[in-house]
């Protein structure tokens, strides 16, 4: 475990086009359990401070299959080795953004519901989540990070640049 990163409560978030965001994360194994609660605590705190709804370990330079999803008024999910085993056929559109791609947001289509299996590192067993709506969306977005994918990958570099510039202007205007 990269313990030196744990000394700070707020982790540094890698920004597009950092190549480390393209790394495919490795599954958690038995030997890794020891450090998990520390990593998850730091990831949760980072999310709270940065104001996001989801964070993948890849985004903080830890190439392990860990994600945290923290949606307002819902329980926080800390998932190790999450795998989507089923996607709904129906889709929905939502304006998506990412802490690793500052200012960029756009309407993205994704499956509305997913079935997710993950390893519960406290009980040491596999659990299943049936997710829909925002939870399903954030889980898909974060698992993409673990595979080295970003939500903007379907867009051209020119379009990404335009979105970031427009988002920056919007923020300057205060909304
Ligand atoms: Zn993201």
Coordinates of N, CA, C and O and ligand atoms in Angstrom, one line a residue:
X1 N 0.8 -1.2 0.0 CA 0.0 0.0 0.0 C 0.9 1.3 0.0 O 1.8 1.3 0.7
X2 N 0.5 2.2 -0.7 CA 1.2 3.5 -0.7 C 0.9 4.3 0.5 O 0.1 5.3 0.5
X3 N 1.5 3.9 1.6 CA 1.1 4.5 2.9 C 1.4 6.0 3.0 O 0.6 6.7 3.7
X4 N 2.4 6.5 2.3 CA 2.7 7.9 2.4 C 1.6 8.8 1.9 O 1.4 9.9 2.4
X5 N 0.7 8.2 1.0 CA -0.4 9.0 0.6 C -1.5 9.2 1.6 O -2.4 10.0 1.6
X6 N -1.5 8.3 2.6 CA -2.5 8.2 3.6 C -2.3 9.3 4.8 O -3.2 9.5 5.6
X7 N -1.1 9.9 4.8 CA -0.9 10.8 5.8 C -1.7 12.1 5.7 O -2.0 12.8 6.6
X8 N -2.1 12.4 4.4 CA -2.9 13.5 4.2 C -4.4 13.0 4.1 O -4.6 12.0 3.4
X9 N -5.3 13.7 4.7 CA -6.7 13.3 4.6 C -7.3 13.6 3.3 O -8.3 12.9 2.9
X10 N -6.8 14.6 2.6 CA -7.4 14.9 1.2 C -6.4 14.5 0.2 O -5.2 14.9 0.2
X11 N -6.8 13.6 -0.7 CA -5.9 13.0 -1.7 C -5.9 13.9 -2.9 O -6.9 14.6 -3.2
X12 N -4.7 13.9 -3.6 CA -4.6 14.7 -4.8 C -5.3 14.0 -5.9 O -5.1 12.8 -6.2
X13 N -6.2 14.7 -6.6 CA -6.9 14.0 -7.7 C -6.2 14.3 -9.1 O -5.9 15.4 -9.4
X14 N -5.9 13.2 -9.8 CA -5.3 13.3 -11.1 C -6.2 13.9 -12.1 O -7.4 13.7 -12.0
X15 N -5.7 14.8 -12.9 CA -6.5 15.5 -13.9 C -6.2 15.0 -15.3 O -5.0 14.8 -15.7
X16 N -7.3 14.9 -16.1 CA -7.1 14.7 -17.6 C -6.2 15.7 -18.2 O -6.3 16.9 -17.8
X17 N -5.2 15.4 -19.0 CA -5.0 14.1 -19.6 C -3.9 13.2 -19.0 O -3.1 12.5 -19.7
X18 N -3.7 13.3 -17.6 CA -2.7 12.5 -16.9 C -2.8 11.0 -17.4 O -3.9 10.4 -17.3
X19 N -1.7 10.4 -17.8 CA -1.7 9.1 -18.3 C -2.1 8.0 -17.2 O -2.5 6.9 -17.6
X20 N -1.8 8.4 -15.9 CA -2.2 7.4 -14.9 C -3.7 7.1 -14.8 O -4.1 6.1 -14.3
X21 N -4.5 8.0 -15.4 CA -5.9 7.8 -15.4 C -6.3 6.7 -16.4 O -7.4 6.2 -16.5
X22 N -5.3 6.3 -17.3 CA -5.5 5.3 -18.3 C -5.1 3.9 -17.8 O -5.3 2.9 -18.6
X23 N -4.6 3.8 -16.6 CA -4.1 2.6 -16.1 C -5.3 1.7 -15.7 O -6.3 2.2 -15.2
X24 N -5.2 0.4 -16.1 CA -6.3 -0.6 -15.6 C -5.9 -1.0 -14.2 O -4.9 -1.6 -14.0
X25 N -6.9 -0.8 -13.3 CA -6.6 -1.1 -11.9 C -6.6 -2.6 -11.6 O -7.4 -3.3 -12.2
X26 N -5.9 -3.0 -10.6 CA -5.8 -4.4 -10.2 C -6.8 -4.8 -9.1 O -7.1 -3.9 -8.3
X27 N -7.3 -6.0 -9.2 CA -8.3 -6.4 -8.1 C -7.6 -6.4 -6.8 O -6.4 -6.7 -6.7
X28 N -8.4 -6.2 -5.7 CA -7.9 -6.3 -4.3 C -7.7 -7.8 -4.0 O -8.5 -8.6 -4.4
X29 N -6.6 -8.1 -3.3 CA -6.4 -9.5 -2.9 C -6.2 -9.5 -1.4 O -6.2 -8.5 -0.8
X30 N -6.3 -10.7 -0.9 CA -6.2 -11.0 0.5 C -5.2 -10.1 1.3 O -5.6 -9.5 2.3
X31 N -4.0 -9.9 0.8 CA -3.0 -9.2 1.4 C -3.3 -7.7 1.5 O -2.7 -7.0 2.3
X32 N -4.2 -7.2 0.7 CA -4.5 -5.8 0.6 C -5.5 -5.3 1.7 O -5.6 -4.1 1.9
X33 N -6.2 -6.3 2.3 CA -7.3 -5.9 3.1 C -6.9 -4.9 4.2 O -7.6 -4.0 4.6
X34 N -5.7 -5.1 4.7 CA -5.2 -4.4 5.9 C -5.3 -2.9 5.7 O -5.7 -2.1 6.5
X35 N -5.0 -2.4 4.5 CA -5.0 -1.0 4.2 C -6.3 -0.4 3.7 O -6.4 0.8 3.5
X36 N -7.3 -1.3 3.5 CA -8.5 -0.8 2.8 C -9.2 0.3 3.5 O -9.7 1.3 2.9
X37 N -9.4 0.1 4.9 CA -10.2 1.1 5.6 C -9.6 2.5 5.6 O -10.2 3.5 5.5
X38 N -8.2 2.5 5.6 CA -7.5 3.8 5.5 C -7.7 4.4 4.2 O -8.0 5.6 4.1
X39 N -7.6 3.6 3.1 CA -7.8 4.2 1.8 C -9.2 4.7 1.6 O -9.5 5.8 1.1
X40 N -10.2 3.9 2.0 CA -11.6 4.3 1.9 C -11.9 5.6 2.7 O -12.6 6.4 2.2
X41 N -11.3 5.6 3.9 CA -11.6 6.8 4.7 C -11.0 8.1 4.0 O -11.7 9.1 4.0
X42 N -9.8 7.9 3.4 CA -9.2 9.1 2.8 C -10.0 9.4 1.5 O -10.2 10.6 1.2
X43 N -10.5 8.4 0.8 CA -11.3 8.7 -0.4 C -12.6 9.4 -0.1 O -13.0 10.3 -0.8
X44 N -13.2 8.9 1.0 CA -14.5 9.5 1.4 C -14.3 11.0 1.8 O -15.1 11.9 1.4
X45 N -13.2 11.2 2.5 CA -12.9 12.6 2.9 C -12.6 13.5 1.7 O -13.1 14.6 1.7
X46 N -11.9 12.9 0.8 CA -11.5 13.7 -0.4 C -12.8 14.1 -1.2 O -13.0 15.2 -1.6
X47 N -13.7 13.1 -1.3 CA -15.0 13.4 -2.0 C -15.8 14.5 -1.3 O -16.4 15.4 -1.9
X48 N -15.8 14.4 0.1 CA -16.6 15.4 0.8 C -16.0 16.8 0.6 O -16.7 17.8 0.4
X49 N -14.7 16.9 0.7 CA -14.0 18.2 0.5 C -14.1 18.7 -0.9 O -14.4 19.9 -1.1
X50 N -14.0 17.8 -1.9 CA -14.0 18.3 -3.3 C -15.4 18.4 -3.8 O -15.7 18.9 -4.9
X51 N -16.4 17.8 -3.1 CA -17.8 18.0 -3.5 C -18.2 17.1 -4.6 O -19.0 17.5 -5.4
X52 N -17.8 15.9 -4.7 CA -18.2 15.0 -5.8 C -19.1 13.9 -5.2 O -19.4 13.8 -4.0
X53 N -19.7 13.1 -6.1 CA -20.6 12.0 -5.7 C -19.9 10.6 -5.9 O -20.5 9.6 -5.4
X54 N -18.8 10.6 -6.5 CA -18.1 9.3 -6.7 C -16.6 9.5 -6.9 O -16.2 10.6 -7.4
X55 N -15.8 8.5 -6.5 CA -14.4 8.6 -6.7 C -13.8 7.2 -6.9 O -14.2 6.3 -6.1
X56 N -13.0 7.0 -7.9 CA -12.3 5.7 -8.1 C -10.9 5.9 -7.6 O -10.3 6.9 -7.7
X57 N -10.3 4.8 -7.1 CA -8.9 4.8 -6.6 C -7.9 5.3 -7.6 O -7.0 6.0 -7.4
X58 N -8.2 4.9 -8.9 CA -7.4 5.3 -10.0 C -7.2 6.8 -10.1 O -6.1 7.3 -10.4
X59 N -8.2 7.5 -9.7 CA -8.2 9.0 -9.8 C -7.3 9.6 -8.8 O -6.9 10.8 -8.9
X60 N -6.9 8.9 -7.7 CA -6.0 9.4 -6.7 C -4.6 8.6 -6.8 O -3.9 8.6 -5.8
X61 N -4.4 8.0 -7.9 CA -3.1 7.4 -8.2 C -2.9 6.1 -7.5 O -1.8 5.6 -7.3
X62 N -4.0 5.4 -7.1 CA -3.9 4.1 -6.4 C -4.6 3.1 -7.4 O -5.8 3.0 -7.5
X63 N -3.8 2.3 -8.1 CA -4.3 1.5 -9.2 C -4.9 0.2 -8.7 O -4.5 -0.9 -9.1
X64 N -5.9 0.3 -7.8 CA -6.6 -0.9 -7.2 C -8.1 -0.7 -7.5 O -8.6 0.4 -7.6
X65 N -8.8 -1.8 -7.6 CA -10.2 -1.7 -8.0 C -11.1 -1.4 -6.7 O -11.7 -2.2 -6.1
X66 N -11.1 -0.1 -6.4 CA -11.9 0.4 -5.3 C -12.6 1.7 -5.7 O -12.0 2.5 -6.4
X67 N -13.9 1.8 -5.3 CA -14.6 3.0 -5.6 C -15.4 3.4 -4.4 O -15.8 2.6 -3.6
X68 N -15.7 4.7 -4.3 CA -16.6 5.2 -3.3 C -17.7 6.0 -3.9 O -17.4 6.8 -4.8
X69 N -18.9 5.7 -3.5 CA -20.0 6.5 -4.1 C -20.8 7.1 -2.9 O -21.2 6.5 -2.0
X70 N -20.9 8.5 -2.9 CA -21.5 9.2 -1.8 C -22.5 10.2 -2.4 O -22.2 11.3 -2.7
X71 N -23.8 9.7 -2.5 CA -24.8 10.5 -3.0 C -25.6 11.1 -1.9 O -25.9 10.4 -0.9
X72 N -26.0 12.4 -1.9 CA -26.6 13.0 -0.8 C -27.9 12.2 -0.4 O -28.6 11.7 -1.2
X73 N -28.0 12.1 0.9 CA -29.2 11.4 1.5 C -29.3 9.9 1.2 O -30.3 9.3 1.3
X74 N -28.2 9.3 0.8 CA -28.1 7.9 0.6 C -26.9 7.3 1.3 O -26.0 8.1 1.6
X75 N -27.0 6.0 1.7 CA -25.8 5.5 2.3 C -24.6 5.5 1.4 O -24.7 5.4 0.2
X76 N -23.4 5.7 2.0 CA -22.1 5.8 1.2 C -21.7 4.3 0.9 O -21.8 3.4 1.7
X77 N -21.4 4.1 -0.4 CA -20.9 2.8 -0.8 C -19.4 2.8 -1.0 O -18.9 3.6 -1.8
X78 N -18.7 1.9 -0.3 CA -17.3 1.7 -0.5 C -17.1 0.3 -1.1 O -17.3 -0.7 -0.4
X79 N -16.9 0.2 -2.4 CA -16.9 -1.0 -3.0 C -15.5 -1.5 -3.5 O -14.8 -0.7 -4.1
X80 N -15.2 -2.7 -3.1 CA -13.9 -3.3 -3.5 C -14.2 -4.4 -4.6 O -15.2 -5.1 -4.5
X81 N -13.5 -4.4 -5.7 CA -13.6 -5.3 -6.8 C -15.0 -5.3 -7.4 O -15.6 -6.3 -7.6
X82 N -15.6 -4.1 -7.6 CA -17.0 -4.0 -8.2 C -17.0 -4.5 -9.6 O -16.1 -4.1 -10.4
X83 N -18.0 -5.3 -10.0 CA -18.2 -5.8 -11.3 C -19.6 -5.7 -11.7 O -20.5 -6.1 -11.0
X84 N -19.9 -5.1 -12.9 CA -21.3 -5.0 -13.4 C -21.6 -6.3 -14.1 O -20.9 -6.7 -15.0
X85 N -22.6 -7.0 -13.6 CA -23.0 -8.3 -14.2 C -24.2 -8.2 -15.1 O -24.5 -9.1 -15.8
X86 N -25.0 -7.2 -14.9 CA -26.2 -7.0 -15.8 C -26.4 -5.5 -16.0 O -26.3 -4.7 -15.1
X87 N -26.8 -5.1 -17.3 CA -27.2 -3.8 -17.6 C -28.6 -3.8 -18.1 O -29.0 -4.7 -18.8
X88 N -29.4 -2.8 -17.7 CA -30.8 -2.7 -18.3 C -30.7 -2.3 -19.7 O -29.8 -1.6 -20.2
X89 N -31.8 -2.7 -20.5 CA -31.8 -2.3 -21.9 C -32.2 -0.8 -22.0 O -31.7 -0.1 -22.9
X90 N -33.1 -0.4 -21.1 CA -33.5 1.0 -21.2 C -32.4 1.9 -20.6 O -31.6 1.6 -19.7
X91 N -32.3 3.1 -21.2 CA -31.2 4.0 -20.9 C -31.8 5.3 -20.4 O -33.0 5.5 -20.4
X92 N -31.0 6.2 -19.8 CA -31.4 7.5 -19.4 C -30.3 8.5 -19.7 O -29.1 8.1 -19.9
X93 N -30.6 9.8 -19.7 CA -29.6 10.8 -20.0 C -29.5 11.7 -18.7 O -30.5 12.0 -18.0
X94 N -28.2 12.0 -18.4 CA -28.0 12.9 -17.3 C -26.7 13.7 -17.6 O -25.8 13.3 -18.2
X95 N -26.7 14.9 -17.0 CA -25.6 15.8 -17.2 C -24.5 15.3 -16.3 O -24.6 15.5 -15.1
X96 N -23.4 14.7 -16.9 CA -22.4 14.1 -16.1 C -21.1 15.0 -16.0 O -20.8 15.7 -17.0
X97 N -20.4 14.9 -14.9 CA -19.1 15.6 -14.8 C -18.1 14.7 -14.1 O -18.5 13.5 -13.7
X98 N -16.9 15.1 -13.9 CA -15.9 14.3 -13.2 C -14.8 15.2 -12.6 O -14.4 16.1 -13.2
X99 N -14.4 14.8 -11.4 CA -13.4 15.6 -10.7 C -12.1 15.6 -11.4 O -11.3 16.4 -11.2
X100 N -11.9 14.6 -12.3 CA -10.6 14.5 -13.0 C -10.7 15.2 -14.3 O -9.6 15.4 -15.0
X101 N -11.8 15.7 -14.7 CA -12.0 16.5 -15.9 C -12.7 17.8 -15.6 O -13.9 18.0 -15.8
X102 N -12.0 18.7 -14.9 CA -12.6 19.9 -14.4 C -13.4 20.7 -15.4 O -12.9 20.8 -16.5
X103 N -14.5 21.2 -15.0 CA -15.4 22.1 -15.8 C -16.2 21.4 -16.9 O -17.1 22.0 -17.3
X104 N -15.7 20.3 -17.3 CA -16.5 19.6 -18.4 C -17.7 18.9 -17.9 O -17.6 18.1 -17.0
X105 N -18.8 19.2 -18.5 CA -20.0 18.3 -18.2 C -20.9 18.3 -19.5 O -20.9 19.3 -20.3
X106 N -21.6 17.2 -19.7 CA -22.5 17.1 -20.8 C -23.5 16.0 -20.6 O -23.3 15.1 -19.7
X107 N -24.5 16.0 -21.4 CA -25.6 15.0 -21.3 C -25.1 13.7 -21.9 O -24.9 13.6 -23.1
X108 N -25.0 12.7 -21.0 CA -24.5 11.4 -21.4 C -25.6 10.3 -21.2 O -26.3 10.3 -20.2
X109 N -25.7 9.4 -22.2 CA -26.6 8.3 -22.2 C -26.0 7.1 -21.6 O -24.8 6.8 -21.9
X110 N -26.6 6.5 -20.6 CA -26.1 5.2 -20.0 C -27.3 4.3 -19.7 O -28.4 4.8 -19.6
X111 N -27.1 3.0 -19.5 CA -28.1 2.1 -19.1 C -28.7 2.7 -17.7 O -28.0 3.2 -16.9
X112 N -30.0 2.5 -17.6 CA -30.7 3.1 -16.4 C -30.4 2.3 -15.1 O -30.3 2.9 -14.0
X113 N -30.3 1.0 -15.3 CA -30.1 0.1 -14.1 C -28.9 -0.8 -14.3 O -28.7 -1.3 -15.4
X114 N -28.3 -1.1 -13.2 CA -27.2 -2.2 -13.3 C -27.2 -3.1 -12.1 O -27.7 -2.7 -11.0
X115 N -26.8 -4.3 -12.3 CA -26.6 -5.2 -11.2 C -25.1 -5.2 -10.9 O -24.3 -5.5 -11.9
X116 N -24.7 -5.0 -9.7 CA -23.2 -4.9 -9.4 C -22.9 -5.9 -8.3 O -23.5 -6.0 -7.3
X117 N -21.8 -6.7 -8.6 CA -21.3 -7.5 -7.5 C -20.0 -6.9 -7.0 O -19.2 -6.3 -7.8
X118 N -19.8 -7.0 -5.7 CA -18.6 -6.5 -5.1 C -18.2 -7.3 -3.9 O -19.0 -8.1 -3.4
X119 N -16.9 -7.2 -3.5 CA -16.5 -8.0 -2.4 C -16.5 -7.2 -1.1 O -16.0 -6.1 -1.0
X120 N -17.3 -7.7 -0.1 CA -17.4 -7.0 1.1 C -16.2 -7.3 2.0 O -16.0 -8.5 2.4
X121 N -15.3 -6.4 2.2 CA -14.0 -6.6 2.7 C -14.1 -6.8 4.3 O -13.1 -7.1 4.9
X122 N -15.2 -6.5 4.9 CA -15.3 -6.7 6.3 C -15.9 -8.1 6.5 O -15.4 -8.9 7.3
X123 N -17.0 -8.4 5.8 CA -17.6 -9.7 6.0 C -16.9 -10.8 5.2 O -17.2 -12.0 5.4
X124 N -16.0 -10.4 4.3 CA -15.3 -11.3 3.4 C -16.2 -12.2 2.6 O -16.2 -13.4 2.6
X125 N -17.2 -11.5 1.9 CA -18.1 -12.3 1.0 C -18.5 -11.3 -0.1 O -18.5 -10.1 0.0
X126 N -19.0 -12.0 -1.1 CA -19.5 -11.2 -2.3 C -20.9 -10.8 -2.1 O -21.8 -11.5 -1.6
X127 N -21.2 -9.5 -2.4 CA -22.5 -8.9 -2.3 C -23.0 -8.4 -3.6 O -22.2 -8.2 -4.5
X128 N -24.3 -8.3 -3.7 CA -24.9 -7.8 -5.0 C -25.7 -6.6 -4.7 O -26.5 -6.5 -3.7
X129 N -25.6 -5.6 -5.5 CA -26.4 -4.3 -5.4 C -27.2 -4.2 -6.7 O -26.7 -4.4 -7.8
X130 N -28.5 -4.0 -6.6 CA -29.4 -3.6 -7.7 C -29.4 -2.1 -7.7 O -30.1 -1.5 -6.8
X131 N -28.8 -1.4 -8.6 CA -28.7 0.0 -8.6 C -29.6 0.6 -9.8 O -29.6 0.1 -10.9
X132 N -30.3 1.7 -9.5 CA -30.9 2.5 -10.6 C -30.7 4.0 -10.3 O -30.2 4.4 -9.3
X133 N -31.1 4.7 -11.4 CA -31.0 6.2 -11.3 C -29.5 6.6 -11.1 O -28.6 6.1 -11.7
X134 N -29.4 7.6 -10.2 CA -28.1 8.2 -10.1 C -27.0 7.2 -9.5 O -25.9 7.2 -10.0
X135 N -27.4 6.4 -8.6 CA -26.5 5.4 -8.1 C -25.9 4.5 -9.2 O -24.7 4.2 -9.3
X136 N -26.8 4.0 -10.1 CA -26.4 3.2 -11.3 C -25.4 4.0 -12.1 O -24.4 3.4 -12.6
X137 N -25.7 5.2 -12.3 CA -24.9 6.1 -13.2 C -23.5 6.2 -12.6 O -22.5 6.1 -13.3
X138 N -23.5 6.6 -11.3 CA -22.2 6.9 -10.7 C -21.3 5.6 -10.6 O -20.1 5.6 -10.9
X139 N -22.0 4.5 -10.3 CA -21.2 3.2 -10.3 C -20.6 2.9 -11.7 O -19.4 2.5 -11.8
X140 N -21.4 3.1 -12.7 CA -20.8 2.9 -14.1 C -19.7 3.8 -14.4 O -18.6 3.4 -14.9
X141 N -19.8 5.1 -14.0 CA -18.8 6.1 -14.2 C -17.5 5.7 -13.5 O -16.4 5.7 -14.1
X142 N -17.6 5.3 -12.2 CA -16.4 4.9 -11.4 C -15.8 3.7 -11.9 O -14.5 3.6 -11.9
X143 N -16.6 2.7 -12.3 CA -16.0 1.4 -12.8 C -15.2 1.7 -14.1 O -14.2 1.1 -14.3
X144 N -15.8 2.6 -14.9 CA -15.0 2.9 -16.1 C -13.6 3.5 -15.8 O -12.6 3.1 -16.4
X145 N -13.5 4.3 -14.7 CA -12.2 4.8 -14.3 C -11.3 3.6 -14.0 O -10.1 3.6 -14.3
X146 N -11.8 2.5 -13.3 CA -10.9 1.4 -13.0 C -10.4 0.7 -14.2 O -9.4 0.0 -14.2
X147 N -11.1 0.9 -15.3 CA -10.7 0.3 -16.6 C -9.9 1.3 -17.5 O -9.7 1.0 -18.7
X148 N -9.6 2.4 -16.9 CA -8.8 3.4 -17.6 C -9.6 4.2 -18.6 O -9.1 4.9 -19.5
X149 N -10.9 4.2 -18.4 CA -11.8 5.0 -19.3 C -12.3 6.2 -18.6 O -12.6 6.2 -17.4
X150 N -12.6 7.2 -19.4 CA -13.1 8.5 -18.9 C -14.5 8.8 -19.6 O -14.7 8.3 -20.8
X151 N -15.4 9.5 -18.9 CA -16.7 9.7 -19.5 C -16.7 10.5 -20.8 O -17.7 10.5 -21.5
X152 N -15.6 11.2 -21.0 CA -15.5 12.0 -22.2 C -14.9 11.3 -23.4 O -14.8 11.9 -24.5
X153 N -14.6 10.0 -23.2 CA -13.9 9.3 -24.3 C -14.7 9.2 -25.6 O -14.0 9.0 -26.7
X154 N -16.0 9.4 -25.6 CA -16.7 9.3 -26.8 C -16.7 10.7 -27.6 O -17.2 10.8 -28.7
X155 N -16.0 11.7 -27.0 CA -16.0 13.0 -27.6 C -14.6 13.3 -28.2 O -13.6 12.7 -27.8
X156 N -14.6 14.2 -29.1 CA -13.3 14.6 -29.7 C -12.5 15.5 -28.8 O -13.1 16.2 -27.9
X157 N -11.2 15.6 -28.9 CA -10.4 16.5 -28.0 C -10.9 17.9 -28.2 O -10.9 18.7 -27.2
X158 N -11.3 18.3 -29.4 CA -11.8 19.7 -29.6 C -13.0 19.9 -28.8 O -13.2 21.0 -28.1
X159 N -13.9 19.0 -28.8 CA -15.2 19.1 -28.1 C -14.9 19.2 -26.5 O -15.5 20.0 -25.8
X160 N -14.0 18.3 -26.1 CA -13.6 18.3 -24.6 C -13.1 19.7 -24.2 O -13.5 20.3 -23.2
X161 N -12.2 20.2 -25.1 CA -11.7 21.5 -24.8 C -12.8 22.6 -24.7 O -12.8 23.5 -23.9
X162 N -13.7 22.5 -25.7 CA -14.8 23.5 -25.7 C -15.7 23.4 -24.4 O -16.0 24.4 -23.8
X163 N -15.9 22.2 -24.0 CA -16.7 22.0 -22.8 C -16.0 22.5 -21.6 O -16.7 23.2 -20.7
X164 N -14.7 22.3 -21.5 CA -14.0 22.8 -20.3 C -13.9 24.3 -20.3 O -14.1 24.9 -19.3
X165 N -13.8 24.9 -21.5 CA -13.7 26.4 -21.6 C -15.1 27.0 -21.2 O -15.2 27.9 -20.4
X166 N -16.1 26.4 -21.7 CA -17.5 26.9 -21.4 C -17.8 26.7 -19.9 O -18.4 27.6 -19.3
X167 N -17.4 25.6 -19.3 CA -17.6 25.3 -17.9 C -16.9 26.3 -17.0 O -17.4 26.8 -16.0
X168 N -15.7 26.7 -17.5 CA -14.8 27.6 -16.7 C -15.5 29.0 -16.7 O -15.6 29.6 -15.7
X169 N -16.0 29.4 -17.9 CA -16.7 30.7 -18.0 C -17.9 30.7 -17.1 O -18.2 31.7 -16.4
X170 N -18.7 29.6 -17.1 CA -19.9 29.5 -16.3 C -19.5 29.7 -14.8 O -20.2 30.4 -14.1
X171 N -18.4 29.0 -14.4 CA -18.0 29.1 -13.0 C -17.6 30.5 -12.6 O -17.9 31.0 -11.5
X172 N -16.9 31.2 -13.5 CA -16.5 32.6 -13.3 C -17.8 33.5 -13.1 O -17.7 34.4 -12.3
X173 N -18.8 33.2 -13.9 CA -20.1 34.0 -13.7 C -20.8 33.6 -12.4 O -21.8 34.2 -12.1
X174 N -20.4 32.5 -11.8 CA -20.9 32.1 -10.5 C -22.1 31.2 -10.5 O -22.8 31.1 -9.6
X175 N -22.3 30.4 -11.6 CA -23.3 29.4 -11.7 C -23.0 28.3 -12.7 O -22.0 28.5 -13.4
Ligands
LIG1 ZN1 -14.8 10.6 -12.9

